[in-house]
PDB file of C-alpha atoms in Angstrom:
ATOM      1  CA  ASP H 807      21.389  -6.049 -76.789  1.00 50.00           C
ATOM      2  CA  THR H 808      17.814  -4.114 -75.998  1.00 61.00           C
ATOM      3  CA  GLU H 809      15.670  -4.710 -73.295  1.00 91.00           C
ATOM      4  CA  VAL H 810      12.921  -3.975 -74.727  1.00 96.00           C
ATOM      5  CA  THR H 811      11.611  -6.516 -77.034  1.00 96.00           C
ATOM      6  CA  GLN H 812       9.373  -5.732 -80.179  1.00 97.00           C
ATOM      7  CA  THR H 813       7.675  -8.008 -82.541  1.00 97.00           C
ATOM      8  CA  PRO H 814       7.624  -8.103 -85.717  1.00 96.00           C
ATOM      9  CA  LYS H 815      10.104  -6.684 -86.766  1.00 95.00           C
ATOM     10  CA  HIS H 816       8.504  -6.011 -90.082  1.00 96.00           C
ATOM     11  CA  LEU H 817       5.307  -6.164 -91.359  1.00 96.00           C
ATOM     12  CA  VAL H 818       3.046  -5.262 -94.967  1.00 95.00           C
ATOM     13  CA  MET H 819      -0.001  -5.165 -94.252  1.00 93.00           C
ATOM     14  CA  GLY H 820      -3.493  -4.578 -96.459  1.00 90.00           C
ATOM     15  CA  MET H 821      -5.902  -2.214 -95.467  1.00 89.00           C
ATOM     16  CA  THR H 822      -8.557  -4.293 -94.558  1.00 89.00           C
ATOM     17  CA  ASN H 823      -6.247  -6.506 -92.248  1.00 90.00           C
ATOM     18  CA  LYS H 824      -6.234  -7.261 -88.366  1.00 95.00           C
ATOM     19  CA  LYS H 825      -2.682  -7.579 -86.969  1.00 96.00           C
ATOM     20  CA  SER H 826      -0.993  -6.752 -83.743  1.00 97.00           C
ATOM     21  CA  LEU H 827       2.089  -5.387 -82.494  1.00 98.00           C
ATOM     22  CA  LYS H 828       4.019  -7.049 -79.050  1.00 98.00           C
ATOM     23  CA  CYS H 829       6.319  -5.320 -76.798  1.00 98.00           C
ATOM     24  CA  GLU H 830       7.857  -7.107 -73.904  1.00 98.00           C
ATOM     25  CA  GLN H 831       9.905  -5.775 -71.029  1.00 97.00           C
ATOM     26  CA  HIS H 832      11.794  -7.596 -68.135  1.00 92.00           C
ATOM     27  CA  MET H 833      12.773  -4.739 -66.222  1.00 94.00           C
ATOM     28  CA  GLY H 834      10.265  -4.060 -63.650  1.00 94.00           C
ATOM     29  CA  HIS H 835       8.877  -1.247 -65.238  1.00 94.00           C
ATOM     30  CA  ARG H 836       5.542  -0.184 -64.730  1.00 94.00           C
ATOM     31  CA  ALA H 837       5.036   2.435 -67.158  1.00 93.00           C
ATOM     32  CA  MET H 838       4.754   1.383 -71.030  1.00 95.00           C
ATOM     33  CA  TYR H 839       4.500   3.593 -74.214  1.00 95.00           C
ATOM     34  CA  TRP H 840       3.409   3.768 -77.577  1.00 97.00           C
ATOM     35  CA  TYR H 841       5.209   5.757 -80.326  1.00 96.00           C
ATOM     36  CA  LYS H 842       4.754   6.577 -84.030  1.00 97.00           C
ATOM     37  CA  GLN H 843       7.627   8.102 -86.113  1.00 96.00           C
ATOM     38  CA  LYS H 844       8.182   8.843 -89.517  1.00 95.00           C
ATOM     39  CA  ALA H 845      11.629   9.055 -91.215  1.00 91.00           C
ATOM     40  CA  LYS H 846      13.750  11.619 -89.714  1.00 90.00           C
ATOM     41  CA  LYS H 847      11.179  12.790 -87.302  1.00 94.00           C
ATOM     42  CA  PRO H 848      10.594  13.090 -83.603  1.00 95.00           C
ATOM     43  CA  PRO H 849       8.759  10.308 -82.238  1.00 95.00           C
ATOM     44  CA  GLU H 850       5.102  10.969 -81.584  1.00 94.00           C
ATOM     45  CA  LEU H 851       3.622   9.820 -78.815  1.00 93.00           C
ATOM     46  CA  MET H 852       0.235   7.715 -78.965  1.00 96.00           C
ATOM     47  CA  PHE H 853      -0.402   6.221 -75.490  1.00 95.00           C
ATOM     48  CA  VAL H 854       0.980   5.585 -72.327  1.00 93.00           C
ATOM     49  CA  TYR H 855       0.074   3.038 -69.709  1.00 95.00           C
ATOM     50  CA  SER H 856       1.068   2.922 -65.937  1.00 93.00           C
ATOM     51  CA  TYR H 857       0.497   0.041 -63.727  1.00 94.00           C
ATOM     52  CA  GLU H 858      -1.432  -1.550 -66.407  1.00 95.00           C
ATOM     53  CA  LYS H 859      -3.446   1.306 -66.378  1.00 95.00           C
ATOM     54  CA  LEU H 860      -4.318   3.800 -69.879  1.00 95.00           C
ATOM     55  CA  SER H 861      -2.799   7.144 -68.013  1.00 91.00           C
ATOM     56  CA  ILE H 862      -2.729   9.041 -71.744  1.00 89.00           C
ATOM     57  CA  ASN H 863      -4.041   8.709 -75.190  1.00 92.00           C
ATOM     58  CA  GLU H 864      -3.256  11.437 -77.297  1.00 91.00           C
ATOM     59  CA  SER H 865      -6.406  11.516 -79.591  1.00 91.00           C
ATOM     60  CA  VAL H 866      -5.347   8.633 -81.376  1.00 95.00           C
ATOM     61  CA  PRO H 867      -7.394   6.690 -84.088  1.00 95.00           C
ATOM     62  CA  SER H 868      -9.903   4.269 -82.876  1.00 95.00           C
ATOM     63  CA  ARG H 869      -8.195   1.738 -85.900  1.00 96.00           C
ATOM     64  CA  PHE H 870      -5.305   1.576 -83.242  1.00 97.00           C
ATOM     65  CA  SER H 871      -6.427  -0.401 -79.933  1.00 97.00           C
ATOM     66  CA  PRO H 872      -3.544  -0.935 -77.329  1.00 98.00           C
ATOM     67  CA  GLU H 873      -3.694  -3.581 -74.248  1.00 97.00           C
ATOM     68  CA  CYS H 874      -1.824  -4.052 -71.529  1.00 97.00           C
ATOM     69  CA  PRO H 875      -2.000  -7.699 -70.538  1.00 95.00           C
ATOM     70  CA  ASN H 876       0.234  -7.302 -67.534  1.00 93.00           C
ATOM     71  CA  SER H 877       2.881  -5.095 -65.896  1.00 91.00           C
ATOM     72  CA  SER H 878       5.461  -6.869 -68.574  1.00 96.00           C
ATOM     73  CA  LEU H 879       3.698  -7.188 -72.070  1.00 97.00           C
ATOM     74  CA  LEU H 880       2.221  -4.344 -74.270  1.00 98.00           C
ATOM     75  CA  ASN H 881       0.320  -4.899 -77.462  1.00 98.00           C
ATOM     76  CA  LEU H 882      -1.130  -2.441 -80.156  1.00 98.00           C
ATOM     77  CA  HIS H 883      -3.917  -3.671 -82.451  1.00 98.00           C
ATOM     78  CA  LEU H 884      -4.437  -2.780 -85.895  1.00 96.00           C
ATOM     79  CA  HIS H 885      -7.557  -2.752 -88.067  1.00 94.00           C
ATOM     80  CA  ALA H 886      -8.526  -0.913 -91.496  1.00 93.00           C
ATOM     81  CA  LEU H 887      -5.559   0.823 -91.495  1.00 93.00           C
ATOM     82  CA  GLN H 888      -4.470   3.881 -93.900  1.00 94.00           C
ATOM     83  CA  PRO H 889      -1.354   4.361 -96.058  1.00 94.00           C
ATOM     84  CA  GLU H 890      -0.727   7.286 -93.998  1.00 95.00           C
ATOM     85  CA  ASP H 891      -0.029   4.668 -90.860  1.00 96.00           C
ATOM     86  CA  SER H 892       3.086   3.443 -92.345  1.00 96.00           C
ATOM     87  CA  ALA H 893       5.593   4.192 -90.322  1.00 96.00           C
ATOM     88  CA  LEU H 894       8.168   2.958 -87.662  1.00 96.00           C
ATOM     89  CA  TYR H 895       5.857   2.132 -84.171  1.00 97.00           C
ATOM     90  CA  LEU H 896       8.542   2.256 -80.925  1.00 96.00           C
ATOM     91  CA  CYS H 897       7.612   0.610 -77.633  1.00 97.00           C
ATOM     92  CA  ALA H 898       8.996   1.799 -74.329  1.00 95.00           C
ATOM     93  CA  SER H 899       8.997   1.652 -70.845  1.00 94.00           C
ATOM     94  CA  SER H 900      10.150   3.307 -67.976  1.00 92.00           C
ATOM     95  CA  GLN H 901      10.484   2.781 -64.176  1.00 91.00           C
ATOM     96  CA  VAL H 902       7.962   5.177 -63.706  1.00 85.00           C
ATOM     97  CA  SER H 903       5.623   7.492 -65.656  1.00 82.00           C
ATOM     98  CA  GLY H 904       6.357  11.373 -64.782  1.00 75.00           C
ATOM     99  CA  GLY H 905       9.215  12.040 -67.153  1.00 72.00           C
ATOM    100  CA  ARG H 906      11.865  12.003 -64.227  1.00 76.00           C
ATOM    101  CA  LYS H 907      13.113   8.249 -65.348  1.00 82.00           C
ATOM    102  CA  PRO H 908      14.526   7.951 -68.636  1.00 88.00           C
ATOM    103  CA  GLN H 909      12.841   5.954 -71.374  1.00 91.00           C
ATOM    104  CA  HIS H 910      14.104   2.516 -72.898  1.00 93.00           C
ATOM    105  CA  PHE H 911      12.993   1.587 -76.501  1.00 94.00           C
ATOM    106  CA  GLY H 912      12.533  -0.904 -78.712  1.00 95.00           C
ATOM    107  CA  ASP H 913      14.126  -1.409 -82.176  1.00 93.00           C
ATOM    108  CA  GLY H 914      10.422  -0.874 -83.291  1.00 95.00           C
ATOM    109  CA  THR H 915       8.090  -2.238 -85.772  1.00 96.00           C
ATOM    110  CA  ARG H 916       8.601  -0.990 -89.005  1.00 95.00           C
ATOM    111  CA  LEU H 917       4.968  -0.839 -90.671  1.00 96.00           C
ATOM    112  CA  SER H 918       3.852  -0.896 -93.954  1.00 95.00           C
ATOM    113  CA  ILE H 919       0.152  -0.635 -95.195  1.00 94.00           C
ATOM    114  CA  LEU H 920      -0.499  -1.197 -98.618  1.00 90.00           C
TER     115      LEU H 920
ATOM    116  CA  ALA I 869       2.671  24.531 -74.052  1.00 64.00           C
ATOM    117  CA  GLN I 870       5.914  22.945 -73.524  1.00 78.00           C
ATOM    118  CA  THR I 871       8.510  23.316 -76.253  1.00 89.00           C
ATOM    119  CA  VAL I 872      11.850  21.901 -77.192  1.00 94.00           C
ATOM    120  CA  THR I 873      13.875  23.440 -79.820  1.00 96.00           C
ATOM    121  CA  GLN I 874      16.941  22.051 -81.819  1.00 97.00           C
ATOM    122  CA  SER I 875      17.772  24.641 -84.407  1.00 95.00           C
ATOM    123  CA  GLN I 876      20.692  22.460 -86.389  1.00 97.00           C
ATOM    124  CA  PRO I 877      18.536  19.849 -88.545  1.00 97.00           C
ATOM    125  CA  GLU I 878      21.938  18.618 -89.909  1.00 97.00           C
ATOM    126  CA  MET I 879      25.604  18.871 -88.567  1.00 97.00           C
ATOM    127  CA  SER I 880      28.915  16.973 -89.892  1.00 98.00           C
ATOM    128  CA  VAL I 881      32.222  16.665 -87.777  1.00 98.00           C
ATOM    129  CA  GLN I 882      35.577  15.157 -88.548  1.00 98.00           C
ATOM    130  CA  GLU I 883      36.457  12.067 -87.408  1.00 97.00           C
ATOM    131  CA  ALA I 884      38.443  12.434 -83.645  1.00 97.00           C
ATOM    132  CA  GLU I 885      36.943  16.180 -83.797  1.00 97.00           C
ATOM    133  CA  THR I 886      34.478  17.732 -81.343  1.00 98.00           C
ATOM    134  CA  VAL I 887      31.199  18.184 -82.129  1.00 98.00           C
ATOM    135  CA  THR I 888      28.607  20.531 -80.291  1.00 98.00           C
ATOM    136  CA  LEU I 889      24.211  20.062 -80.736  1.00 98.00           C
ATOM    137  CA  SER I 890      22.178  22.614 -79.740  1.00 98.00           C
ATOM    138  CA  CYS I 891      18.916  22.826 -77.743  1.00 97.00           C
ATOM    139  CA  THR I 892      16.843  25.164 -76.201  1.00 96.00           C
ATOM    140  CA  TYR I 893      13.424  24.303 -74.027  1.00 92.00           C
ATOM    141  CA  ASP I 894      10.641  26.143 -72.508  1.00 89.00           C
ATOM    142  CA  THR I 895       8.957  25.164 -69.344  1.00 80.00           C
ATOM    143  CA  SER I 896       7.212  26.550 -65.996  1.00 76.00           C
ATOM    144  CA  GLU I 897       8.547  23.687 -63.933  1.00 75.00           C
ATOM    145  CA  SER I 898      11.483  24.194 -61.183  1.00 73.00           C
ATOM    146  CA  ASP I 899      12.325  20.463 -60.953  1.00 76.00           C
ATOM    147  CA  TYR I 900      12.754  18.724 -64.221  1.00 82.00           C
ATOM    148  CA  TYR I 901      15.006  16.414 -65.963  1.00 88.00           C
ATOM    149  CA  LEU I 902      16.553  16.937 -69.573  1.00 92.00           C
ATOM    150  CA  PHE I 903      17.107  13.990 -72.127  1.00 94.00           C
ATOM    151  CA  TRP I 904      19.500  13.341 -75.305  1.00 97.00           C
ATOM    152  CA  TYR I 905      18.746  10.572 -77.296  1.00 96.00           C
ATOM    153  CA  LYS I 906      20.677   8.917 -80.452  1.00 97.00           C
ATOM    154  CA  GLN I 907      18.837   7.053 -83.284  1.00 96.00           C
ATOM    155  CA  PRO I 908      20.960   5.321 -85.490  1.00 93.00           C
ATOM    156  CA  PRO I 909      19.658   4.885 -89.042  1.00 87.00           C
ATOM    157  CA  SER I 910      16.614   1.835 -88.905  1.00 75.00           C
ATOM    158  CA  ARG I 911      18.004   1.088 -85.400  1.00 76.00           C
ATOM    159  CA  GLN I 912      16.623   1.450 -81.865  1.00 87.00           C
ATOM    160  CA  MET I 913      16.468   5.076 -79.615  1.00 92.00           C
ATOM    161  CA  ILE I 914      19.115   5.182 -77.397  1.00 94.00           C
ATOM    162  CA  LEU I 915      19.621   7.607 -74.261  1.00 94.00           C
ATOM    163  CA  VAL I 916      22.993   9.391 -74.287  1.00 96.00           C
ATOM    164  CA  ILE I 917      23.002  11.381 -71.466  1.00 95.00           C
ATOM    165  CA  ARG I 918      20.335  12.932 -68.898  1.00 94.00           C
ATOM    166  CA  GLN I 919      20.350  15.921 -66.628  1.00 93.00           C
ATOM    167  CA  GLU I 920      18.816  16.657 -63.990  1.00 90.00           C
ATOM    168  CA  ALA I 921      17.758  20.482 -63.529  1.00 87.00           C
ATOM    169  CA  TYR I 922      18.216  20.828 -59.981  1.00 86.00           C
ATOM    170  CA  LYS I 923      22.195  19.703 -60.222  1.00 85.00           C
ATOM    171  CA  GLN I 924      24.660  22.515 -60.983  1.00 82.00           C
ATOM    172  CA  GLN I 925      27.170  20.147 -62.215  1.00 88.00           C
ATOM    173  CA  ASN I 926      26.680  19.238 -65.947  1.00 92.00           C
ATOM    174  CA  ALA I 927      26.286  15.443 -66.453  1.00 91.00           C
ATOM    175  CA  THR I 928      29.368  13.706 -68.494  1.00 91.00           C
ATOM    176  CA  GLU I 929      29.074  10.215 -69.811  1.00 91.00           C
ATOM    177  CA  ASN I 930      32.364   9.158 -71.462  1.00 95.00           C
ATOM    178  CA  ARG I 931      33.058  11.276 -74.473  1.00 97.00           C
ATOM    179  CA  PHE I 932      29.345  12.561 -74.569  1.00 97.00           C
ATOM    180  CA  SER I 933      29.159  15.574 -71.509  1.00 96.00           C
ATOM    181  CA  VAL I 934      26.293  18.594 -71.479  1.00 96.00           C
ATOM    182  CA  ASN I 935      26.437  22.101 -71.314  1.00 96.00           C
ATOM    183  CA  PHE I 936      23.483  23.264 -68.956  1.00 94.00           C
ATOM    184  CA  GLN I 937      22.307  26.742 -68.628  1.00 93.00           C
ATOM    185  CA  LYS I 938      19.264  26.695 -66.890  1.00 90.00           C
ATOM    186  CA  ALA I 939      18.568  30.343 -67.216  1.00 90.00           C
ATOM    187  CA  ALA I 940      18.898  30.562 -70.492  1.00 92.00           C
ATOM    188  CA  LYS I 941      17.327  27.375 -71.024  1.00 91.00           C
ATOM    189  CA  SER I 942      19.568  25.976 -72.801  1.00 94.00           C
ATOM    190  CA  PHE I 943      20.789  22.200 -73.165  1.00 94.00           C
ATOM    191  CA  SER I 944      23.469  21.722 -75.991  1.00 97.00           C
ATOM    192  CA  LEU I 945      25.491  18.139 -76.351  1.00 98.00           C
ATOM    193  CA  LYS I 946      29.218  18.177 -76.890  1.00 98.00           C
ATOM    194  CA  ILE I 947      30.496  15.029 -78.012  1.00 98.00           C
ATOM    195  CA  SER I 948      34.422  14.763 -78.188  1.00 97.00           C
ATOM    196  CA  ASP I 949      36.803  12.396 -80.018  1.00 97.00           C
ATOM    197  CA  SER I 950      33.869  11.620 -82.330  1.00 98.00           C
ATOM    198  CA  GLN I 951      33.945   8.180 -84.217  1.00 97.00           C
ATOM    199  CA  LEU I 952      32.218   6.673 -87.242  1.00 96.00           C
ATOM    200  CA  GLY I 953      29.859   5.391 -84.544  1.00 95.00           C
ATOM    201  CA  ASP I 954      28.295   8.666 -83.521  1.00 96.00           C
ATOM    202  CA  ALA I 955      26.975   9.026 -86.685  1.00 96.00           C
ATOM    203  CA  ALA I 956      22.972   9.052 -86.073  1.00 97.00           C
ATOM    204  CA  MET I 957      19.687  11.348 -85.485  1.00 97.00           C
ATOM    205  CA  TYR I 958      19.861  13.063 -82.122  1.00 98.00           C
ATOM    206  CA  PHE I 959      17.051  13.780 -79.968  1.00 97.00           C
ATOM    207  CA  CYS I 960      16.881  16.225 -77.521  1.00 97.00           C
ATOM    208  CA  ALA I 961      13.641  15.713 -75.079  1.00 93.00           C
ATOM    209  CA  SER I 962      12.295  17.434 -71.628  1.00 89.00           C
ATOM    210  CA  PRO I 963       9.262  15.761 -69.498  1.00 80.00           C
ATOM    211  CA  GLY I 964       5.675  17.294 -70.797  1.00 75.00           C
ATOM    212  CA  TYR I 965       3.295  18.084 -68.178  1.00 67.00           C
ATOM    213  CA  GLN I 966       1.138  15.479 -68.520  1.00 64.00           C
ATOM    214  CA  GLY I 967       2.901  12.657 -66.730  1.00 60.00           C
ATOM    215  CA  GLY I 968       5.138  10.352 -69.091  1.00 66.00           C
ATOM    216  CA  LYS I 969       4.585  12.549 -72.249  1.00 79.00           C
ATOM    217  CA  LEU I 970       8.106  13.044 -72.987  1.00 86.00           C
ATOM    218  CA  ILE I 971       8.461  16.493 -75.497  1.00 89.00           C
ATOM    219  CA  PHE I 972      11.002  15.502 -78.187  1.00 94.00           C
ATOM    220  CA  GLY I 973      13.035  18.384 -80.867  1.00 96.00           C
ATOM    221  CA  GLN I 974      13.071  18.144 -84.235  1.00 97.00           C
ATOM    222  CA  GLY I 975      16.607  16.478 -84.059  1.00 97.00           C
ATOM    223  CA  THR I 976      19.864  16.924 -85.663  1.00 98.00           C
ATOM    224  CA  GLU I 977      21.134  14.662 -88.063  1.00 97.00           C
ATOM    225  CA  LEU I 978      24.769  14.080 -87.532  1.00 98.00           C
ATOM    226  CA  SER I 979      27.305  12.782 -90.031  1.00 97.00           C
ATOM    227  CA  VAL I 980      30.971  11.531 -89.200  1.00 97.00           C
ATOM    228  CA  LYS I 981      33.700  12.105 -91.805  1.00 97.00           C
ATOM    229  CA  PRO I 982      36.393   9.726 -91.964  1.00 95.00           C
TER     230      PRO I 982
END
């Protein structure tokens, strides 16, 4: 069973829609991450939250807006996406940020932009 | 910049045989961790094994073991007694300089023949 839960599992949206991806973990981890992954490619880091504060933004376009309401929850708000944004979006968490602790990944949300 | 290189885009192994996946990395850090992740088709990324650079002993997890050559900056994964369920993309990863950023290799797609 996955300890990082992502919803929805699949999402199809038009370029003018607004939607949100949700990620939840109850392992007491204080670092949470959003990744974008294309087929047969490694995940690309988008954002890192550490102790509920945004610590890394990898120059992600503003049509992606992250939010960390509390230590267990991470959202990714989507607006006016482009077809090239179609991908698997992975959420991960770790005890703390910094790379010494392994990241635990969710199943991902497969996003398709029409 | 830190880099992680997996030179084998695809590998194939017969069931019950042994296979080794290669990974080299570049870092100027003295104390760091290295990870192998497994991602089956359309499924979540799972941590396979972790190696702490200051430990000389190679990490082992059941049928999975690493050959860590610190001086050569090499971190290969050996899978013994391969099973059909081992078929997946395997990613080698190392933490980047920025806290929390994980640098992934390009991945090796492993197929297991019955």
